[in-house]
mmCIF file of C-alpha atoms in Angstrom:
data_model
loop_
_atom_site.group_PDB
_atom_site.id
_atom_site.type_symbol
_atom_site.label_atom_id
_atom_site.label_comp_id
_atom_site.label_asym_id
_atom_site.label_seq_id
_atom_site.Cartn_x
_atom_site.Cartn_y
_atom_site.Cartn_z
ATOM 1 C CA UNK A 760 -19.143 2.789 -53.230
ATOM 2 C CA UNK A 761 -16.337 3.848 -50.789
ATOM 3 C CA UNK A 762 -16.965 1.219 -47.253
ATOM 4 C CA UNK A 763 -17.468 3.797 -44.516
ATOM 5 C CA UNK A 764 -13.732 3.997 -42.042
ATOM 6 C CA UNK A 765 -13.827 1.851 -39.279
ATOM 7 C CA UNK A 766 -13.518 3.460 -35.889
ATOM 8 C CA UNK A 767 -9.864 3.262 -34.563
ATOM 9 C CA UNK A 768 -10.379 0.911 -31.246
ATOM 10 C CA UNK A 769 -9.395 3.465 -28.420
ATOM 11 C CA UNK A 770 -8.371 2.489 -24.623
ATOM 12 C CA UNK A 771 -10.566 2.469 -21.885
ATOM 13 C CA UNK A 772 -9.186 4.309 -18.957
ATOM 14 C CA UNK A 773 -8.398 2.736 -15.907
ATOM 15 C CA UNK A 774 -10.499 4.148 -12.744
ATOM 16 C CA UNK A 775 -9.188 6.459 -10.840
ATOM 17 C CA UNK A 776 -7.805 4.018 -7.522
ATOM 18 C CA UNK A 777 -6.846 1.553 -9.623
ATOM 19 C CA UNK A 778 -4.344 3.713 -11.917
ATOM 20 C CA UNK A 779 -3.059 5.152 -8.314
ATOM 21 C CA UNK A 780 -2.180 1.540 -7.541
ATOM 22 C CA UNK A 781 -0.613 0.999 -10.744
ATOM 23 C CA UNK A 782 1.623 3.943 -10.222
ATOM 24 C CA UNK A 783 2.511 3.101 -7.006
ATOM 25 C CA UNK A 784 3.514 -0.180 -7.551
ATOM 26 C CA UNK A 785 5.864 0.694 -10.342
ATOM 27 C CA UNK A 786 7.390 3.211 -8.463
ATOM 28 C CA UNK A 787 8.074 0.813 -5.506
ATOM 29 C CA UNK A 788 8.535 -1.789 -8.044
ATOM 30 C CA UNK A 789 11.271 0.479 -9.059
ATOM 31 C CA UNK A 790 13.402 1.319 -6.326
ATOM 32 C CA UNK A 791 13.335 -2.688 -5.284
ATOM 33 C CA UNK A 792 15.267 -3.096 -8.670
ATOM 34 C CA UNK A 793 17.589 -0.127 -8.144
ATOM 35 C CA UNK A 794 18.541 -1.798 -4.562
ATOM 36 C CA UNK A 795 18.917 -5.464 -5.997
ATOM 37 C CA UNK A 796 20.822 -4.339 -8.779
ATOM 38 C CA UNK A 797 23.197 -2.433 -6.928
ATOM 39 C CA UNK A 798 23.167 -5.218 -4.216
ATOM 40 C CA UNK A 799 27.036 -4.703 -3.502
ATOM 41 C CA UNK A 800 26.209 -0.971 -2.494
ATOM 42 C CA UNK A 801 23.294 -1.335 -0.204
ATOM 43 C CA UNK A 802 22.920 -4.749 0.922
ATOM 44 C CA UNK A 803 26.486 -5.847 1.489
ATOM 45 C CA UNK A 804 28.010 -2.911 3.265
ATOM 46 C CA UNK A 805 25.444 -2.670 6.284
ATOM 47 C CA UNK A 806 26.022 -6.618 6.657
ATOM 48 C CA UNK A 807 29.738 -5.919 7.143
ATOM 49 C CA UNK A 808 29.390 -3.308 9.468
ATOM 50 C CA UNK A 809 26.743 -4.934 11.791
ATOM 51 C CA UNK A 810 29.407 -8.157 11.704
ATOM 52 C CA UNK A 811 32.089 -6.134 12.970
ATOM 53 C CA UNK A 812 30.109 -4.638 15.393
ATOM 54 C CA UNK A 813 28.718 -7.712 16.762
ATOM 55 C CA UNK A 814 32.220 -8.896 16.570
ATOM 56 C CA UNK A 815 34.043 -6.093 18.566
ATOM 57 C CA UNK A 816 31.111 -4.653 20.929
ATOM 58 C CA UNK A 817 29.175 -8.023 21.916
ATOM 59 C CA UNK A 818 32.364 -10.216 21.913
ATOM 60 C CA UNK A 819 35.339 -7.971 22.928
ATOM 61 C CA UNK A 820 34.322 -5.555 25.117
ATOM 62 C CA UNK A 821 30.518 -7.461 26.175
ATOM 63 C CA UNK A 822 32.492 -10.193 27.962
ATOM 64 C CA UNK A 823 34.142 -7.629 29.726
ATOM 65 C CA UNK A 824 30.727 -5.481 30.725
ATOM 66 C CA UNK A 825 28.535 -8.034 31.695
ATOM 67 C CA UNK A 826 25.179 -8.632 31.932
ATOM 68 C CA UNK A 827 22.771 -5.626 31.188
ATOM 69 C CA UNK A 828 18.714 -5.448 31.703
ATOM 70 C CA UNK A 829 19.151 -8.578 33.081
ATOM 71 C CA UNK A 830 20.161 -10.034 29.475
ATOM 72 C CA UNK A 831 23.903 -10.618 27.970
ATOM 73 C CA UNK A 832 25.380 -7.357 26.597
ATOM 74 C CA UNK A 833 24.806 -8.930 23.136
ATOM 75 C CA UNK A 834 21.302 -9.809 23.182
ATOM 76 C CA UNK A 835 21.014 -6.127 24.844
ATOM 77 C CA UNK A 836 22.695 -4.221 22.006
ATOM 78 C CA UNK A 837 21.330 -6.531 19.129
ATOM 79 C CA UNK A 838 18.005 -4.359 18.730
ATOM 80 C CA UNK A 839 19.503 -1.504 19.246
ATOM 81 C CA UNK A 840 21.843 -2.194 16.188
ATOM 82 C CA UNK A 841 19.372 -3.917 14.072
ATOM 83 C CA UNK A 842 17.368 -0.771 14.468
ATOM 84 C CA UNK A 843 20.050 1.726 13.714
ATOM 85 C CA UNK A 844 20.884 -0.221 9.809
ATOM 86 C CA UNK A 845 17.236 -0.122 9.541
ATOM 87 C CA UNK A 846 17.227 3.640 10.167
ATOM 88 C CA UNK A 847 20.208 4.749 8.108
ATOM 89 C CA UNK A 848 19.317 2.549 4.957
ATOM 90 C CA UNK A 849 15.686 3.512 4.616
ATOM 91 C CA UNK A 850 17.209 7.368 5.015
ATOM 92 C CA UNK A 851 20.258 6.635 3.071
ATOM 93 C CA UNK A 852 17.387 4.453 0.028
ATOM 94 C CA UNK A 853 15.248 7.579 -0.292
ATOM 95 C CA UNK A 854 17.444 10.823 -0.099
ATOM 96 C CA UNK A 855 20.261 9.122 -2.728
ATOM 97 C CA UNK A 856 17.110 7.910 -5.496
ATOM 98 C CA UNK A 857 14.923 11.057 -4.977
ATOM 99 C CA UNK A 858 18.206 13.245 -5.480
ATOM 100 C CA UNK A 859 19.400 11.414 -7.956
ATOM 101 C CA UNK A 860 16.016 12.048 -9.572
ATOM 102 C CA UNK A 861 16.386 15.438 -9.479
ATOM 103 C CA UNK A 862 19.799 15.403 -10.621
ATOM 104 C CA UNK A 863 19.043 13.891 -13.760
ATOM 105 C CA UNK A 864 15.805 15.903 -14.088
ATOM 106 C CA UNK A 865 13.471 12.758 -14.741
ATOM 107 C CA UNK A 866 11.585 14.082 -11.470
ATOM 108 C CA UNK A 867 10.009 16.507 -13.664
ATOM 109 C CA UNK A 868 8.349 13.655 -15.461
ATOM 110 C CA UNK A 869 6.714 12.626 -12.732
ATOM 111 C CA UNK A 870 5.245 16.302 -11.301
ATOM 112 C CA UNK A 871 4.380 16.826 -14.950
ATOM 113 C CA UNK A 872 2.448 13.165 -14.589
ATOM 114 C CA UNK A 873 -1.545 13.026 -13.479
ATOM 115 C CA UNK A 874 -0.451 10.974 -10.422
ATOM 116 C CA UNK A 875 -1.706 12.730 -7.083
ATOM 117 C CA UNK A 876 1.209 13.577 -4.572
ATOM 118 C CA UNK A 877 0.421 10.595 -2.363
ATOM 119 C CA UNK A 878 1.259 8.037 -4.923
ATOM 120 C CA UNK A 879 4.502 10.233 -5.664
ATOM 121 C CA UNK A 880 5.860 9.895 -1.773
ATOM 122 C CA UNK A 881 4.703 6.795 -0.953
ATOM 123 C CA UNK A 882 5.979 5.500 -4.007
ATOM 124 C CA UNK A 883 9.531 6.350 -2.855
ATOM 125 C CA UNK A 884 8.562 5.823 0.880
ATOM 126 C CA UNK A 885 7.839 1.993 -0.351
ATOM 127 C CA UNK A 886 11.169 1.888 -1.432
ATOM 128 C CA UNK A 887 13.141 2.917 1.660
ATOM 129 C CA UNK A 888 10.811 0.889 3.921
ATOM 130 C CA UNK A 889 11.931 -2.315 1.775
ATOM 131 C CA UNK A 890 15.290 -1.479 2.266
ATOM 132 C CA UNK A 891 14.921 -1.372 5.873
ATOM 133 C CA UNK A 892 13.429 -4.109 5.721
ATOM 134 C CA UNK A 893 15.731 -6.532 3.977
ATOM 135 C CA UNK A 894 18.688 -5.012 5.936
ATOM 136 C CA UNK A 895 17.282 -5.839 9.180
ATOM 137 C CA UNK A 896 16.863 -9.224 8.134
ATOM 138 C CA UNK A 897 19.814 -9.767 7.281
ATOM 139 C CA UNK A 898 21.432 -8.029 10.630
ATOM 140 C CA UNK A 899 19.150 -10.212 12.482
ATOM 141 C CA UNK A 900 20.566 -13.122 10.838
ATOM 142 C CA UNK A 901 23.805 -12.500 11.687
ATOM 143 C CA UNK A 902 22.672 -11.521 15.161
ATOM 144 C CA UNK A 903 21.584 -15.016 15.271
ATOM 145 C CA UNK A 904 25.512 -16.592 14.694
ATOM 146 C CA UNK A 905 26.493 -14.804 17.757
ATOM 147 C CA UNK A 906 23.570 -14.944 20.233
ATOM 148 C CA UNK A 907 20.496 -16.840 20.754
ATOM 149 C CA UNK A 908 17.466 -14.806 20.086
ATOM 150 C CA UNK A 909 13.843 -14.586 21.116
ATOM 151 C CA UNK A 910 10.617 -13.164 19.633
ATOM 152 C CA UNK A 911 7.808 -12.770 22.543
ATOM 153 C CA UNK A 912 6.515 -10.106 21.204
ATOM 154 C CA UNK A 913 6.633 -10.213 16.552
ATOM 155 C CA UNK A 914 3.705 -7.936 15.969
ATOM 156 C CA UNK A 915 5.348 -5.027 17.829
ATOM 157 C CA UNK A 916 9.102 -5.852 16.258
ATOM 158 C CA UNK A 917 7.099 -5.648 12.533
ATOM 159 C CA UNK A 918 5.402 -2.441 13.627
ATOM 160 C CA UNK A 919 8.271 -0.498 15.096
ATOM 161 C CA UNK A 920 10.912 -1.652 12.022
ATOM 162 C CA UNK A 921 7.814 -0.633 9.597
ATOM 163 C CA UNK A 922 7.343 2.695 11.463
ATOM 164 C CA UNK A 923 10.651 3.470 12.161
ATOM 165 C CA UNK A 924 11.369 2.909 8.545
ATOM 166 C CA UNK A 925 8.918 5.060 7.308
ATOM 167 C CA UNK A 926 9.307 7.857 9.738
ATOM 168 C CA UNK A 927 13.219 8.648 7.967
ATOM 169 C CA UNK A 928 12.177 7.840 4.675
ATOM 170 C CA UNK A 929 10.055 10.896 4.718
ATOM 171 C CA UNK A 930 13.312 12.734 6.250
ATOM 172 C CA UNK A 931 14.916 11.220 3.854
ATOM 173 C CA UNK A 932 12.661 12.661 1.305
ATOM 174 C CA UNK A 933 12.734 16.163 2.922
ATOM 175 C CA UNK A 934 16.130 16.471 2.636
ATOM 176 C CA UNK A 935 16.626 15.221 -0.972
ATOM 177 C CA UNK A 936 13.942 17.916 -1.550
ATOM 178 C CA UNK A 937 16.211 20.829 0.027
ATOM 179 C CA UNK A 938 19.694 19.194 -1.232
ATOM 180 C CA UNK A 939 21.118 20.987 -3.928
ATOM 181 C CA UNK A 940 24.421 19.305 -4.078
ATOM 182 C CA UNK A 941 25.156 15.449 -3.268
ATOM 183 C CA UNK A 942 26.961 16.914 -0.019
ATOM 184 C CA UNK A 943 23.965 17.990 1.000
ATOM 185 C CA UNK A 944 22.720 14.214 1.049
ATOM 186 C CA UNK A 945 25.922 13.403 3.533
ATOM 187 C CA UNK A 946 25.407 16.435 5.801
ATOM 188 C CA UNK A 947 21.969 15.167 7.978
ATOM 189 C CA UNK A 948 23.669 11.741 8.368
ATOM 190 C CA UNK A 949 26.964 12.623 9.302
ATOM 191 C CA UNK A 950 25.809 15.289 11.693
ATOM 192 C CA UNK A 951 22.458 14.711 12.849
ATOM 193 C CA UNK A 952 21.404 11.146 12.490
ATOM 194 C CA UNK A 953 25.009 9.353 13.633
ATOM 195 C CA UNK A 954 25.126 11.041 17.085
ATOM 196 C CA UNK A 955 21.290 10.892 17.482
ATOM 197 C CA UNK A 956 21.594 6.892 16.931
ATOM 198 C CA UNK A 957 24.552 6.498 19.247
ATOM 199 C CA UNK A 958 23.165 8.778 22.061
ATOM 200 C CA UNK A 959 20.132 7.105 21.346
ATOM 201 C CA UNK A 960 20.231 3.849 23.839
ATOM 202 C CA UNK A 961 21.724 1.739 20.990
ATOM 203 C CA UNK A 962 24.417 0.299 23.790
ATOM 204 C CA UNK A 963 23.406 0.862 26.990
ATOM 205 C CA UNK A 964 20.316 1.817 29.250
ATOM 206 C CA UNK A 965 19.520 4.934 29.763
ATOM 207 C CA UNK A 966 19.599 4.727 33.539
ATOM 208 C CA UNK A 967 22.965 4.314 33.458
ATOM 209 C CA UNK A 968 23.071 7.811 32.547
ATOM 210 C CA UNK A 969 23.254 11.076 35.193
ATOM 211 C CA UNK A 970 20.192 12.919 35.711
ATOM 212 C CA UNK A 971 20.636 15.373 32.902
ATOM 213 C CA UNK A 972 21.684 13.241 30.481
ATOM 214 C CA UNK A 973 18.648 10.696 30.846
ATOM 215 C CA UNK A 974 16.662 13.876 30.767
ATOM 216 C CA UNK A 975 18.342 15.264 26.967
ATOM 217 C CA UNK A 976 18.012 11.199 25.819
ATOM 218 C CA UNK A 977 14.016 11.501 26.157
ATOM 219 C CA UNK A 978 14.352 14.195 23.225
ATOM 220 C CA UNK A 979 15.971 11.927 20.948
ATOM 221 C CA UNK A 980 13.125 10.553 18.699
ATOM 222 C CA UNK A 981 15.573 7.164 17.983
ATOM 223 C CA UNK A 982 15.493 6.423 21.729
ATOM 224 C CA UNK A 983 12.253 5.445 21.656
ATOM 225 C CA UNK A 984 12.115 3.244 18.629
ATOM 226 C CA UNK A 985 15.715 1.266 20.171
ATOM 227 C CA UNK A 986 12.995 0.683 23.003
ATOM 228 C CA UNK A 987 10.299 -0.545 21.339
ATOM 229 C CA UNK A 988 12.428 -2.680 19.823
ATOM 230 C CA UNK A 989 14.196 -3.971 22.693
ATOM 231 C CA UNK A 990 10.904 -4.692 24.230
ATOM 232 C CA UNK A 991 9.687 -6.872 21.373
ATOM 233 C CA UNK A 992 12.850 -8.851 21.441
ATOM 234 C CA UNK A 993 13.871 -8.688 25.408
ATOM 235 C CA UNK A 994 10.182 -7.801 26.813
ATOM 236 C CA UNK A 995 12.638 -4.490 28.766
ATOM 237 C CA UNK A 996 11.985 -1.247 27.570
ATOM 238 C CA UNK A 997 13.134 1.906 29.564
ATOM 239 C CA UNK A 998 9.805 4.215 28.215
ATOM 240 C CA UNK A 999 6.281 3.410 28.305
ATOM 241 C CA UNK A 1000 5.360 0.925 24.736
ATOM 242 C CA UNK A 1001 2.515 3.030 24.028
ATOM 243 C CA UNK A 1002 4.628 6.248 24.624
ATOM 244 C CA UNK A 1003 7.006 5.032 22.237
ATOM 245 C CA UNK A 1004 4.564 3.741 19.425
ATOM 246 C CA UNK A 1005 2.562 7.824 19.702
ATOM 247 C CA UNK A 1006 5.423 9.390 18.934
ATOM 248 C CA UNK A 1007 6.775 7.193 16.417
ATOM 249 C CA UNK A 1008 3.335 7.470 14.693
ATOM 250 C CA UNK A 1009 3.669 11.716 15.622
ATOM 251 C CA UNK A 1010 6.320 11.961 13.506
ATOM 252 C CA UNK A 1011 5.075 9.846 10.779
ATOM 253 C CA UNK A 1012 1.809 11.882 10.354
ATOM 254 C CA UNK A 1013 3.689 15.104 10.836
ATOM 255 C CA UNK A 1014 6.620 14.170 8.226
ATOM 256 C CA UNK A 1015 4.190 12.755 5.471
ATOM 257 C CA UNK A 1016 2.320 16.287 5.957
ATOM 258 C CA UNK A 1017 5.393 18.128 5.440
ATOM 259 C CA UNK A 1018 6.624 15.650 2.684
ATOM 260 C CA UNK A 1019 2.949 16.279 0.543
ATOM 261 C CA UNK A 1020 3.120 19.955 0.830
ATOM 262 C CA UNK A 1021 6.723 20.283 -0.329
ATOM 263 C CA UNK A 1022 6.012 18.322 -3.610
ATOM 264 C CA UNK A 1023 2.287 20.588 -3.766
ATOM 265 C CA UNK A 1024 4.019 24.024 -3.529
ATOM 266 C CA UNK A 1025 7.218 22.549 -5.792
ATOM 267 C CA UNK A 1026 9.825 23.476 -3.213
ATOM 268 C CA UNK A 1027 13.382 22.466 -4.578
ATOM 269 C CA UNK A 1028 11.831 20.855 -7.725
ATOM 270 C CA UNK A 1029 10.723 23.443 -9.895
ATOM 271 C CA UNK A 1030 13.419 26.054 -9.809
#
């Protein structure tokens, strides 16, 4: 008599959260291990520049300008520039991977996937944020061969380099979503986010400006994180902290909005 087949043992599904998790994490897991490998490109490069600014601007010409905000003009520019490699590398981390993903069309994989949107962006968001992160430690680093630094205030440094990370990751992400060319990667940071960093308070105050010109720096969104950052490393700050920290998290609602409803409706991805 024939023994009756044995039922093939079959896998039980993950729930629903925890397979989210999963997903996330090797997405972030990911883009950690495209920036470490690749080290030379993205770590190395932001170093240099920061040393050579720290080198020529707090040095050079600070000895020569004085005291600012009551502070050396080194410790006064030191946030400001710690802030602006955190900005361009998160920016730089996300719109180079997610184009590259569409580029060589393994994007599609994960539309095609059953992960929700949410894991999808903050997946890649994850990734810039780290980036930011790790560059701004190093900066600050090498801030600290030049300077002496202090930290009154860590909690809101942590929060502003988190939320000012995350806030152009998701540009970042919009605008690998509308690139169609790698030029279009280079256009936002050569034209847009460059003279928004340097008009942005990065080396001097603000009221050092003329009427009009103070008035035109309140509409720069990078303005206010410089301040908030200032403020957790000098305690000066030449907006309101609270001002500063609602429209930093603005934008960050407002840019993961747009970022979900791009990848919902497919716009630049399935053409």
């Amino acid at each position: 008599m024939k023994a009756d087949a044995l039922p093939l043992p079959t896998a039980t599904p993950l729930p629903p959260l925890r397979a989210n998790l999963t997903a996330l994490a090797t997405i972030a897991r990911r883009e950690v291990t495209r920036i470490l490998r690749i080290w030379a490109q993205t770590l190395v490069p932001p170093a240099i520049t920061m040393t050579l600014y720290f080198m020529i601007f707090g040095r050079l010409i600070g000895s020569r300008i004085g005291a600012m905000g009551g502070y050396s003009y080194m410790q006064f520019i030191v946030p400001g520039l710690v802030m602006m490699a955190v900005i361009q590398n998160a920016y730089g981390n996300i719109s180079s991977s997610f184009f590259g993903a569409k580029f060589g069309r393994h994007v599609e994989e994960l539309l095609v996937s059953p992960m929700p949107n949410w894991v999808i962006l903050a997946g890649y968001v994850a990734g810039g944020v780290l980036r930011g992160l790790m560059v701004g430690a190093i900066v600050l680093a090498i801030a600290w061969g030049f300077t002496p630094l202090h930290l009154p205030h860590p909690l809101v440094m942590v929060a502003t380099i988190v939320l000012g990370a995350t806030i152009f990751s998701l540009a970042g992400f919009v605008n690998a979503v509308y690139a169609k060319k790698f030029d279009d990667i280079a256009i936002v940071p050569t034209f847009i986010l460059t003279p928004l960093t340097y008009l942005g308070g990065v080396f001097y105050s603000v009221k050092l400006l003329p009427g009009w010109a103070e008035g035109a720096t309140h509409l720069n969104p990078i303005f206010y994180m410089v301040n908030a950052f200032r403020y957790s490393m000098l305690g000066i700050s030449d907006v309101p902290l609270w001002l500063a920290f609602a429209l930093m998290l603005g934008f960050t609602v407002a840019l993961a909005l747009l970022g979900l409803w791009l990848l919902e409706r497919g716009v630049g991805l399935r053409s």
